Coordinates of C-alpha atoms in Angstrom, one line a residue:
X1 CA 0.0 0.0 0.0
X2 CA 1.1 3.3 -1.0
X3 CA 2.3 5.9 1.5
X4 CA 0.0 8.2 2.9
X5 CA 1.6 11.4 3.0
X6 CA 0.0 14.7 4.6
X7 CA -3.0 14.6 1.8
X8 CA -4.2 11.1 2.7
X9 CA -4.0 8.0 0.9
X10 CA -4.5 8.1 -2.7
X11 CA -8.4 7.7 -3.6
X12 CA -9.7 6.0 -7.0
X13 CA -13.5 7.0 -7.4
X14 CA -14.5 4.5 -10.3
X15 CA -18.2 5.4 -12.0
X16 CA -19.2 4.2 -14.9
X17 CA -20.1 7.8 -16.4
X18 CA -20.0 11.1 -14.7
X19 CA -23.8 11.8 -15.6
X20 CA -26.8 11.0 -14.4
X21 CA -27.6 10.9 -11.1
X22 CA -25.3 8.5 -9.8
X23 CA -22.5 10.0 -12.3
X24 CA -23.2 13.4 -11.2
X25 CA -22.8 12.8 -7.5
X26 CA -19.9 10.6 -7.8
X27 CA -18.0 13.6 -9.8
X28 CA -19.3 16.2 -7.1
X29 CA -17.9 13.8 -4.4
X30 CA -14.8 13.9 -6.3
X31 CA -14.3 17.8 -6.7
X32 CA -15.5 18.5 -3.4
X33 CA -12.5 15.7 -1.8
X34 CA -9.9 17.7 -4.5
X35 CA -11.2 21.2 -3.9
X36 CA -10.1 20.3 0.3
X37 CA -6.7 18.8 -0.9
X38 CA -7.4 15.1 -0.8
X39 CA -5.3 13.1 -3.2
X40 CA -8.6 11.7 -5.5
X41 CA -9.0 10.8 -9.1
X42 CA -11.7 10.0 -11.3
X43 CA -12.1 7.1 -13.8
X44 CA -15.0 6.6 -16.5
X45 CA -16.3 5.9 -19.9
X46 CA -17.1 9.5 -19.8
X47 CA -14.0 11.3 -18.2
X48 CA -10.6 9.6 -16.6
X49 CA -8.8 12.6 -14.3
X50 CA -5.6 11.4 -12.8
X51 CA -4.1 12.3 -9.3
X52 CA -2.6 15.3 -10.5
X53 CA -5.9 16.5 -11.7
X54 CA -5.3 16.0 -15.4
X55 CA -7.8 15.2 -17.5
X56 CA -6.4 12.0 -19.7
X57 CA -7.0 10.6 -23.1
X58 CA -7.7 7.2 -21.7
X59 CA -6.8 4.6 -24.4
X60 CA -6.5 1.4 -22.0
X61 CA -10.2 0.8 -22.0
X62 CA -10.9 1.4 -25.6
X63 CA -12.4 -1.8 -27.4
X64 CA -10.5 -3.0 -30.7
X65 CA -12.3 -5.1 -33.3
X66 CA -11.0 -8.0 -32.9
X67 CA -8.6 -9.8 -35.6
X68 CA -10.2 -13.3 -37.2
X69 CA -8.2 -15.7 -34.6
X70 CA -9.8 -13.6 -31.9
X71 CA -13.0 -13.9 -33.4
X72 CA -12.6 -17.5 -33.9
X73 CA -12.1 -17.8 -30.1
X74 CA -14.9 -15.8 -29.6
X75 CA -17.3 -18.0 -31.0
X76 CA -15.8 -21.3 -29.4
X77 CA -16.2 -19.6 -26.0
X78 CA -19.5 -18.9 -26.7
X79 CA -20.2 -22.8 -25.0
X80 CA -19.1 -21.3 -21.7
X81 CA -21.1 -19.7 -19.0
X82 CA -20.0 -15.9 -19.9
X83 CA -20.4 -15.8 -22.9
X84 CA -24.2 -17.6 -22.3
X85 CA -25.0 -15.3 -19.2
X86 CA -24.3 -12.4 -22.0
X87 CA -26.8 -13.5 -24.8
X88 CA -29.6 -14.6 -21.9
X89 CA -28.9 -10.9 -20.6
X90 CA -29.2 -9.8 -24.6
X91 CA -32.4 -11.3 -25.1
X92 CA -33.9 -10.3 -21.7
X93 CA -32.9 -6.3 -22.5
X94 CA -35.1 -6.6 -25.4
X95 CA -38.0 -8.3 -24.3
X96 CA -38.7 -7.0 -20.7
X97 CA -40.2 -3.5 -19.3
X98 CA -37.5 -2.9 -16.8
X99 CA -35.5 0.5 -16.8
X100 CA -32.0 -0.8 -17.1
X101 CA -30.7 -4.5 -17.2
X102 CA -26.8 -5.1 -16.2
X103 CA -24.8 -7.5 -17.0
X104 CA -21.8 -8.8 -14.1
X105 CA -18.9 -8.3 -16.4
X106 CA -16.8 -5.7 -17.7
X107 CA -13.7 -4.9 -19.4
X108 CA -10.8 -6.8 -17.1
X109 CA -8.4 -4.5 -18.2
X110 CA -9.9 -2.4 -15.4
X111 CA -8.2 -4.4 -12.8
X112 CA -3.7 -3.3 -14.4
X113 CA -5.5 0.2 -15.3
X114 CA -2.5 2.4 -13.8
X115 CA -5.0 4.7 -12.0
X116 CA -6.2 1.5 -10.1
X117 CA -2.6 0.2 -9.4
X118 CA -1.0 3.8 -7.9
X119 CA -4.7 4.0 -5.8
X120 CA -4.5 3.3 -2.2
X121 CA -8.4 3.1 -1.7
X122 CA -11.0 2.2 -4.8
X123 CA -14.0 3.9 -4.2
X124 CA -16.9 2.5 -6.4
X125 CA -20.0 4.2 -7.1
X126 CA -22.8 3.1 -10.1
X127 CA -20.1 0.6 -12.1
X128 CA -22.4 -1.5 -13.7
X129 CA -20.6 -2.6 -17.3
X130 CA -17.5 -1.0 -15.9
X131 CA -16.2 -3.6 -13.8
X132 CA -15.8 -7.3 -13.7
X133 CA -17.0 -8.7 -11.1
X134 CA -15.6 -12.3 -11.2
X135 CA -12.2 -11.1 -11.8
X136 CA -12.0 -7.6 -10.3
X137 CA -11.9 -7.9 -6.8
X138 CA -9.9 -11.1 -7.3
X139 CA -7.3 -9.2 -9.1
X140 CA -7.4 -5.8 -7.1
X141 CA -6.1 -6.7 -3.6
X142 CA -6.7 -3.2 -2.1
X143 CA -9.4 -1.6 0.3
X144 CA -12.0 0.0 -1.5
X145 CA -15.5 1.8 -0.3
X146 CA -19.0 1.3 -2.2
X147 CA -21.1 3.7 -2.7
X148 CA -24.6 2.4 -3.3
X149 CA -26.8 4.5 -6.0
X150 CA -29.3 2.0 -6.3
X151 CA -30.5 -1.7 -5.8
X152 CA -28.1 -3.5 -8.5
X153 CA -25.3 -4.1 -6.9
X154 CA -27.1 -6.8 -4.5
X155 CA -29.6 -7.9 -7.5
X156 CA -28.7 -9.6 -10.9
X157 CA -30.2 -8.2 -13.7
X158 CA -32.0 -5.5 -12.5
X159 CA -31.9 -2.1 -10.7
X160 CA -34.9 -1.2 -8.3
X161 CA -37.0 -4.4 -6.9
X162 CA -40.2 -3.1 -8.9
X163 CA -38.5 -3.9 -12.2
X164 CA -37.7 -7.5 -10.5
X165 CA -41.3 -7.9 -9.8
X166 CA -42.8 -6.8 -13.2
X167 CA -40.8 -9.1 -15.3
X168 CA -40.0 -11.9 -13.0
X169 CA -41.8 -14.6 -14.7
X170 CA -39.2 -13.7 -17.6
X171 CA -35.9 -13.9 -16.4
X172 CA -36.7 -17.5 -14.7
X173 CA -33.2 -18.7 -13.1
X174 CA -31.3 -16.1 -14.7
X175 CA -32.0 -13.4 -12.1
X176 CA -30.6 -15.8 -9.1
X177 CA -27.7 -16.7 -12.1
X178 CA -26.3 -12.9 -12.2
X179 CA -26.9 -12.7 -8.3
X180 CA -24.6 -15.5 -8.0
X181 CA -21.7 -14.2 -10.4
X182 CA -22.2 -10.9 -8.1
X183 CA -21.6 -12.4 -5.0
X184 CA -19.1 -14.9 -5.4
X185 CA -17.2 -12.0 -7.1
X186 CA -17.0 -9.9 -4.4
X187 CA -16.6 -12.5 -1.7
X188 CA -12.8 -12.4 -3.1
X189 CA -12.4 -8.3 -2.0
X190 CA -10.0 -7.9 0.4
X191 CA -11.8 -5.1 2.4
X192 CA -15.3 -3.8 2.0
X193 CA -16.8 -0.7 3.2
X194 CA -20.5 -0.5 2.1
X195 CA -21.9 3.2 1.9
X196 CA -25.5 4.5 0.7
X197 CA -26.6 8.1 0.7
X198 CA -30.3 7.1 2.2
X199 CA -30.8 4.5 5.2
X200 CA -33.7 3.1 3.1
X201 CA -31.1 1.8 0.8
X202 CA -28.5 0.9 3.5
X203 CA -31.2 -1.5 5.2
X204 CA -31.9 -3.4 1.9
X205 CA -28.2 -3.9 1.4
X206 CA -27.0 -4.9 4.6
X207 CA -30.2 -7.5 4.8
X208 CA -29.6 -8.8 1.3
X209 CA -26.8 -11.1 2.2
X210 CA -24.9 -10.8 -0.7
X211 CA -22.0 -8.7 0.7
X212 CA -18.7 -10.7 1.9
X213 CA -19.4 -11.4 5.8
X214 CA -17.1 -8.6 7.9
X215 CA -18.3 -6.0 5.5
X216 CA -18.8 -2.8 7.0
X217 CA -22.2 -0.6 6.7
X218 CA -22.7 3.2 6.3
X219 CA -25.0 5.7 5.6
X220 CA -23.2 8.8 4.3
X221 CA -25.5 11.3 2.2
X222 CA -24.7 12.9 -1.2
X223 CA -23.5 16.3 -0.7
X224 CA -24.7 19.4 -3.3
X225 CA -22.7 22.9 -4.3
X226 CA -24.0 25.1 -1.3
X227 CA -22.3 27.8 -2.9
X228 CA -24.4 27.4 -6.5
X229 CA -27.4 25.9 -5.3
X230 CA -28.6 28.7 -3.1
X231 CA -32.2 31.2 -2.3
X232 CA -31.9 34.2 -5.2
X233 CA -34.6 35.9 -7.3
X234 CA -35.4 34.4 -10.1
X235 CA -36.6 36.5 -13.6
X236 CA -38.0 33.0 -14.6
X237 CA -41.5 33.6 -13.9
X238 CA -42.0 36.9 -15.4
X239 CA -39.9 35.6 -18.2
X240 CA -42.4 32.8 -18.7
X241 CA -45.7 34.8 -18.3
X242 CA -46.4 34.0 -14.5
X243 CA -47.3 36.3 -11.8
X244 CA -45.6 36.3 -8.0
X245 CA -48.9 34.7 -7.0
X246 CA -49.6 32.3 -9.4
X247 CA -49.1 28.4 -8.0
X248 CA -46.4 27.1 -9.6
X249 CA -44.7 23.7 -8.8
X250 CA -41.9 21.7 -10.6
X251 CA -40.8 18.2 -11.8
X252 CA -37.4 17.3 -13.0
X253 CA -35.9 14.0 -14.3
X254 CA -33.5 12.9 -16.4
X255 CA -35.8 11.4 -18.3
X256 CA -39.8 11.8 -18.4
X257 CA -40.2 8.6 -19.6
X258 CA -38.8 6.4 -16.5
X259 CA -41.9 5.0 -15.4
X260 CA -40.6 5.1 -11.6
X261 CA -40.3 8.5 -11.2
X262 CA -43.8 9.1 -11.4
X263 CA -44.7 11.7 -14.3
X264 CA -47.9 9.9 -15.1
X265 CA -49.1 10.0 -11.6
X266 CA -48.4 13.8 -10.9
X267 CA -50.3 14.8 -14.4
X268 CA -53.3 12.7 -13.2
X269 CA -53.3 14.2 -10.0
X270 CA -52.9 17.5 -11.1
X271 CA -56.1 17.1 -12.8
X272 CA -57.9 16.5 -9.9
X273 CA -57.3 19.8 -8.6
X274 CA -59.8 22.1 -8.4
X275 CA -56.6 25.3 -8.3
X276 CA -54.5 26.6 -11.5
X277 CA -51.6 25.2 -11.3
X278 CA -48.5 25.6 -14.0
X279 CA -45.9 22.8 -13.3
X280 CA -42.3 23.6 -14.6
X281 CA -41.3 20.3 -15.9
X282 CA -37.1 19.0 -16.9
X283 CA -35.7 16.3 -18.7
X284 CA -36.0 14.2 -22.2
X285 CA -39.1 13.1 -23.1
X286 CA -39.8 11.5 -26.6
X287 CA -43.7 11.9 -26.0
X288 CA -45.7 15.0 -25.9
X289 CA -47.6 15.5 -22.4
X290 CA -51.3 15.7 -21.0
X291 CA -51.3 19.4 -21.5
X292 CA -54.7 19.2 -20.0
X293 CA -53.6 17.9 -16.4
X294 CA -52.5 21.6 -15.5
X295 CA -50.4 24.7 -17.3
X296 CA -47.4 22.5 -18.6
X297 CA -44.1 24.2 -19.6
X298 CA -41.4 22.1 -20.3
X299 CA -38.2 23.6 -20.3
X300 CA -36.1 21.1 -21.8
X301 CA -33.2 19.2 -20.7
X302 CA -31.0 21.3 -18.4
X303 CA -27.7 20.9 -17.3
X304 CA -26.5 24.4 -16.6
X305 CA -26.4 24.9 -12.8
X306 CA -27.5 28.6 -13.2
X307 CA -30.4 27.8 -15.1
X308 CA -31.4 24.9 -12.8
X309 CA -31.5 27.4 -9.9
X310 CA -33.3 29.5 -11.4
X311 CA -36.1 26.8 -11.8
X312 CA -35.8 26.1 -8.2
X313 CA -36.1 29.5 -7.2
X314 CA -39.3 30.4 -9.4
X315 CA -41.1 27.1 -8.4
X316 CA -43.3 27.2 -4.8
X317 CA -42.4 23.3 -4.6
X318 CA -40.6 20.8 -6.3
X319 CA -42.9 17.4 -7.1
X320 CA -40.8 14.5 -6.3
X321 CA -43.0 11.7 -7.4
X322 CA -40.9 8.8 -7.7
X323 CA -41.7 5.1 -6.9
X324 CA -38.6 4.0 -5.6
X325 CA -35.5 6.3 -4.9
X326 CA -32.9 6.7 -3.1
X327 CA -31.7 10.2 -2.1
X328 CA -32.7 12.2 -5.5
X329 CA -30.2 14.9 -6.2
X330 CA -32.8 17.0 -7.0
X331 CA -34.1 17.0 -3.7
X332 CA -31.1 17.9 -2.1
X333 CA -30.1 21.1 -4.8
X334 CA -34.0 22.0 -3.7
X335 CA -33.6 22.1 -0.3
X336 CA -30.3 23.8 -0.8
X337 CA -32.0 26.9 -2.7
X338 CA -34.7 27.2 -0.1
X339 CA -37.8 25.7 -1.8
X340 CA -39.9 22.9 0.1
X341 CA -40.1 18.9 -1.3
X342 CA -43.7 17.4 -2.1
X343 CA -42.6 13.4 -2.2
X344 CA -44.3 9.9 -1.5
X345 CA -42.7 8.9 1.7
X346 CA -40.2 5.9 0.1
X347 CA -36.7 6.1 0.7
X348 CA -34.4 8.9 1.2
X349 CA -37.2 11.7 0.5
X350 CA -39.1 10.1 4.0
X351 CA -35.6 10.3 5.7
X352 CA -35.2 14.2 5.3
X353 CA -39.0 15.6 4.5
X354 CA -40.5 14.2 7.7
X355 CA -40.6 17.8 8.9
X356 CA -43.6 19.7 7.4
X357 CA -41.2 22.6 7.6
X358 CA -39.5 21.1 4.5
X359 CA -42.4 20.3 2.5
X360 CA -45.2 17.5 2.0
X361 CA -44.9 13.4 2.7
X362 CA -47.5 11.4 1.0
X363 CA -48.1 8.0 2.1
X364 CA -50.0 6.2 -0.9
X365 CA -49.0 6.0 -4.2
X366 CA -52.2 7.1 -6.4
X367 CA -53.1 10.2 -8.2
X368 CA -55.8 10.8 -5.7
X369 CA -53.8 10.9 -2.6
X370 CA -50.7 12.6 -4.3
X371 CA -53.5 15.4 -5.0
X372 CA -54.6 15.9 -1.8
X373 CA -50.7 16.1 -0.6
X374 CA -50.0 18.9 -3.3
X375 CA -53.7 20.7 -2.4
X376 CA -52.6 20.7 1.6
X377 CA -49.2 21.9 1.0
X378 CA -50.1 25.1 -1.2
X379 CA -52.5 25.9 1.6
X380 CA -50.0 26.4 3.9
X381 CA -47.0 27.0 1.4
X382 CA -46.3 30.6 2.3
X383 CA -46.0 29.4 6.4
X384 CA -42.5 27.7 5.1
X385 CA -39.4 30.1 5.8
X386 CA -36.6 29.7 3.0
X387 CA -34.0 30.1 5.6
X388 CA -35.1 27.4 7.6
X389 CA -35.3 24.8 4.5
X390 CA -31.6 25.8 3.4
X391 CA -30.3 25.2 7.1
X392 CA -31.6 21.7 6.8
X393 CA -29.7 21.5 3.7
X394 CA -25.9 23.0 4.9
X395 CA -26.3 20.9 8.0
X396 CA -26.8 17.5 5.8
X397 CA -25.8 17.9 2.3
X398 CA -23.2 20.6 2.2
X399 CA -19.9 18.8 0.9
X400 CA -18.2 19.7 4.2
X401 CA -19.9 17.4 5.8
X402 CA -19.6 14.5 2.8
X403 CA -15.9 15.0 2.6
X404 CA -15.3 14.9 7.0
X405 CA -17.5 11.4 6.6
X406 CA -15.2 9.7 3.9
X407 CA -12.3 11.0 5.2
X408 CA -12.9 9.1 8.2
X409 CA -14.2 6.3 6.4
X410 CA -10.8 5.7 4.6
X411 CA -8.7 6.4 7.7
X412 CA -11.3 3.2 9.6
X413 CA -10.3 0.8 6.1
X414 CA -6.4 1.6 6.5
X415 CA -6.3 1.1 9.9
X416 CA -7.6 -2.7 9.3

């Protein structure tokens, strides 16, 4: 193991892609540890930053066609349980309704990448398709920390346990097959520290059994830029033709279409209410909306930070719909600017909005009951003090507080 030194050990964060939700807090993790002065580096398909803090050309990962003899071999080892689990996995993507299916493997030249070899600690994140699990924690004899994003990691196939449920009758044995491939896999890590932004999450993970036994468990929440994410008039409104005292709430999602997070049950409910009510709403959607539900303006697909809180600012609430989640990073930038969390109470959005002071918990899922929750929280919306909901949000999410939490996380896994 490589020498501390007054910066700390040297800290790998691996992520399959620094976007998305997962992707995004990974990276913010990241620049939050380097902005302090930790010695950190990031490695993904999207963006490989070494522990200098240069951004690299990464070649090592890159994928070659493969010459005929390779090719021949490919198809011979196509009689062996890889290659099998892979076309199963194949034919499952395209017949089920699920939001994502994974498969266990990844490129194994992951495991000499010189990153990984110079780290001290690997800290994983959302990896799925980025690492190898039969050979990677074989191969990579060093401590490392696991930051849960969602479900996968202790499923097979799937990501959240409502796709598992939907489609279970089609993966058969194949489901129990991955889970398998997973856990073996990871029964060979040296050390394990198990981390999840929500307790919800935590809980499932540590009950699952499929983490090596003398694995260590952790709930460390996501952290958000304080310094962007922050109260400030916003121009939105006016720019968009709404008055200071129209109701206005907001939804944002990657993507409109993921059936989890809930679009389709906040339009219905929205056309329950007896109010007007415009509803900001962000993220790709392929399909035009029920216009009719309420005053829909969709803004698009936003990345810019300024524009986001701008959004958050203009909106009275933010409508967190989702099925199954576990600590949104959309709730947290909300909080952070000041503007109160309408949510069903699942996961990490019951952990933090159990305070009415910070918004609205529903309890069941339907149109009819999210309605009510959104009808009794503009009642009382203008009771809710901005300062008070970004207090909550600097005392739990600011990176200060992320950072101080690893740091000691690490200092636990090198003292073993």
């Amino acid at each position: 193991m490589g020498a501390t030194g007054k910066k700390g050990p040297k800290v790998l964060h691996l992520s399959t892609t620094a976007r998305g939700g997962a992707g995004i807090a990974a990276f913010r993790l990241y620049e939050a540890q380097r902005a302090r002065g930790h010695q950190v580096a990031f490695l993904s398909k999207t963006i490989a930053i070494d522990f200098e803090g240069t951004e690299l050309v990464d070649h090592s990962l890159s994928y070659k066609r493969p010459g005929p003899w390779k090719r021949a071999m490919i198809k011979i080892n196509r009689l062996f349980t890889r290659n099998k689990v892979l076309s199963h996995i194949r034919d499952i993507q395209e017949s089920t309704q699920a939001e994502m299916v994974s498969s266990p493997y990844g490129p194994k030249a992951m495991n000499t990448h010189p990153l990984v070899i110079s780290a001290d600690i690997i800290h994983l994140h959302w990896v799925s398709g980025w690492i190898d699990y039969p050979s990677f924690f074989k191969e990579v004899r060093k401590p490392m920390v696991w930051t849960l994003h969602d479900a996968n990691p202790f499923m097979g196939l799937f990501h959240y346990p409502m796709d598992l449920e939907i489609n279970r009758s089609l993966v058969n044995s194949l489901e129990d097959q991955v889970k398998e491939i997973k856990k073996g896999g990871m029964a060979l890590s040296n050390q394990l520290t198990i981390t999840a932004p929500s307790k919800w999450l935590l809980n499932q993970a540590r009950e699952s059994g499929q983490f090596p036994k003398g694995s260590s468990f952790l709930c460390v929440p996501n952290s958000v830029d304080t310094n962007n994410f922050r109260p400030s008039k916003s121009t939105l409104r006016s720019r968009l033709g709404l008055t200071e005292e129209e109701e206005v709430v907001m939804y944002i999602a990657g993507s409109q279409n993921i059936r989890r997070k809930g679009l389709d049950l906040l339009l219905k409910a929205l056309a329950l209410l007896d109010r007007d009510i415009s509803i900001l709403t962000i993220g790709k959607s392929d399909r035009p909306m029920d216009a009719t539900a309420a005053n829909v303006i969709n803004l698009g697909f936003i990345t810019d930070a300024g524009q986001l809180v701008e959004a958050y600012n203009a909106a009275d609430a933010l409508i967190l719909p989702s099925l199954e989640d576990n600590l949104p990073n959309t709730m947290l930038e909300s909080l952070a600017c000041g503007t109160p969390v309408v949510a069903f109470d699942r996961g990490g959005m019951k952990e933090h909005l159990s305070d009415p002071d910070r918004g609205q918990l529903v309890s069941d899922q339907t149109p009819e009951a999210l309605a009510i929750g959104i009808e009794k929280f503009m009642d009382r919306r203008r009771q809710l003090q901005v300062n008070k909901i970004r207090d909550y949000a600097l005392k739990h999410f600011s990176p200060d507080v992320q950072v101080a939490a690893y740091k000691e996380t690490y200092e636990e896994l090198l003292k073993d």
